[in-house]
Tab-separated table of C-alpha atoms in Angstrom:
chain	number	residue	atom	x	y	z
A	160	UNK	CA	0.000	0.000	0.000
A	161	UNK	CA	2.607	1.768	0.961
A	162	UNK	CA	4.510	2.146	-2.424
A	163	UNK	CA	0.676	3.112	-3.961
A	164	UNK	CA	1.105	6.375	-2.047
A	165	UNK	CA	-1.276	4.999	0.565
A	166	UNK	CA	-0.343	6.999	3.891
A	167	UNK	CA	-2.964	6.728	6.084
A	168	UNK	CA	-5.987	3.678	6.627
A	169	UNK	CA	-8.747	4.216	8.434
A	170	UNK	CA	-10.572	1.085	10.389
A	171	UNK	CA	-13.565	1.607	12.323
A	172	UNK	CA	-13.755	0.653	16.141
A	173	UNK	CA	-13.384	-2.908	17.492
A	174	UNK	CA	-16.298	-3.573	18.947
A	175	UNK	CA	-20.277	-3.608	18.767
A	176	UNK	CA	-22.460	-1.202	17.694
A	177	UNK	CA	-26.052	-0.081	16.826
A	178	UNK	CA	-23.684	1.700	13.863
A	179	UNK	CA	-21.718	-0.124	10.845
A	180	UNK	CA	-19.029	2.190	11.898
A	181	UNK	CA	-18.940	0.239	15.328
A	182	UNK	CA	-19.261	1.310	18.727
A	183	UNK	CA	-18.428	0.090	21.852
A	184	UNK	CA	-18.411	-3.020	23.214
A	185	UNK	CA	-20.474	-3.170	26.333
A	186	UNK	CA	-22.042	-0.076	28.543
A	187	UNK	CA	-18.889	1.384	29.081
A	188	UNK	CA	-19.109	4.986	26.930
A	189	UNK	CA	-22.705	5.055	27.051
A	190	UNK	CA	-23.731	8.116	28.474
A	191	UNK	CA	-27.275	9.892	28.800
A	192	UNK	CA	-27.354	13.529	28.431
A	193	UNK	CA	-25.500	14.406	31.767
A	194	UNK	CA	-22.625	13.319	29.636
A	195	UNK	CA	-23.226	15.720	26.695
A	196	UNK	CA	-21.753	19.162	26.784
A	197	UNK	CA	-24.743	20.909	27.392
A	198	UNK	CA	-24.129	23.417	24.382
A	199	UNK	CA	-24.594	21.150	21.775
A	200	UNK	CA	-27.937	21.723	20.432
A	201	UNK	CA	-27.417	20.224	16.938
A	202	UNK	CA	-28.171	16.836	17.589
A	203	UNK	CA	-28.560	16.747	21.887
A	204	UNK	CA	-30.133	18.673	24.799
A	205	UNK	CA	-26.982	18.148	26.625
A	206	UNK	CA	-26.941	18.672	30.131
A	207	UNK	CA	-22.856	18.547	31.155
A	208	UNK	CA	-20.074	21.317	30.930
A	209	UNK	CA	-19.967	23.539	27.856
A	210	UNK	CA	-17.984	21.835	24.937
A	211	UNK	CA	-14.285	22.387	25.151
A	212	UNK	CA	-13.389	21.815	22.009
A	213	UNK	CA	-14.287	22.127	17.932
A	214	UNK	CA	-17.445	20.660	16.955
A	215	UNK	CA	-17.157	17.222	15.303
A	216	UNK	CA	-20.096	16.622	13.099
A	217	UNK	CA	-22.187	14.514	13.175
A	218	UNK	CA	-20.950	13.414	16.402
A	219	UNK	CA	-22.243	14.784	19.318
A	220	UNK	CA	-20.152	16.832	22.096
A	221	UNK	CA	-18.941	14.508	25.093
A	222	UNK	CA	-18.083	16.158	28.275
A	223	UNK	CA	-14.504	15.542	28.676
A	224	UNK	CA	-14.576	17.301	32.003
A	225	UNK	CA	-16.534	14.684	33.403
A	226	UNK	CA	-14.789	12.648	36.089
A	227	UNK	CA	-16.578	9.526	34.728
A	228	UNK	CA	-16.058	10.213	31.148
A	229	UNK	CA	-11.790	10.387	31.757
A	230	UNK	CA	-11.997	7.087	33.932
A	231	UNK	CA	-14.538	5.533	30.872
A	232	UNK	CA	-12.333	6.621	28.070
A	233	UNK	CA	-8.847	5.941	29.717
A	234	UNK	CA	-10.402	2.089	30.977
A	235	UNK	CA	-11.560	1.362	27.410
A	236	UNK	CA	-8.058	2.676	25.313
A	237	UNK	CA	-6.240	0.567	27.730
A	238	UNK	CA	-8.470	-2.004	27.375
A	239	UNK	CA	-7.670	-1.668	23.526
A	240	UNK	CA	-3.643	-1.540	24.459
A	241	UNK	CA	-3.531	-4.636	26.572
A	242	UNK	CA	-6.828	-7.131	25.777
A	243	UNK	CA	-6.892	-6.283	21.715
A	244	UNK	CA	-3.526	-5.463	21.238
A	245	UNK	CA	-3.621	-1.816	19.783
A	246	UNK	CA	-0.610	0.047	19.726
A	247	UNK	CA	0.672	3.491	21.618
């Protein structure tokens, strides 16, 4: 691929979903609206911190000041490190 000028690849998540892109694999990252920055009004009534970052459309705006959204994401990418066998 490489020597076709190929540079990046893009694979969708490891694990189940309601989406062909994937998802997650069990409740872990499934938040209600407590766990929405609560000024994202595109696509949720979000009732956490304000957004901290750039919009990413069409995905919706998770509170990353959460205390329970940094132990949920940080469990499931190490998850991915040591039980799948991502890299980094």
């Amino acid at each position: 691929m490489a020597a076709s000028g190929v540079t990046h690849v893009w694979l969708p998540p490891s694990s189940q979903s309601v989406a062909p892109q994937g998802g997650t694999a069990d409740d872990r990252l499934d938040w209600g609206l407590s766990f929405i920055c609560k000024d994202d009004i595109q696509f949720f009534d979000g009732q956490g911190n304000p957004d901290t970052g750039d919009d990413i459309e069409p995905a919706f705006d998770i509170d990353h000041l959460n205390p329970r959204v940094q132990r949920e994401l940080s469990d499931w990418m190490n998850w991915l490190k040591t039980e799948i066998g991502f890299g980094g």
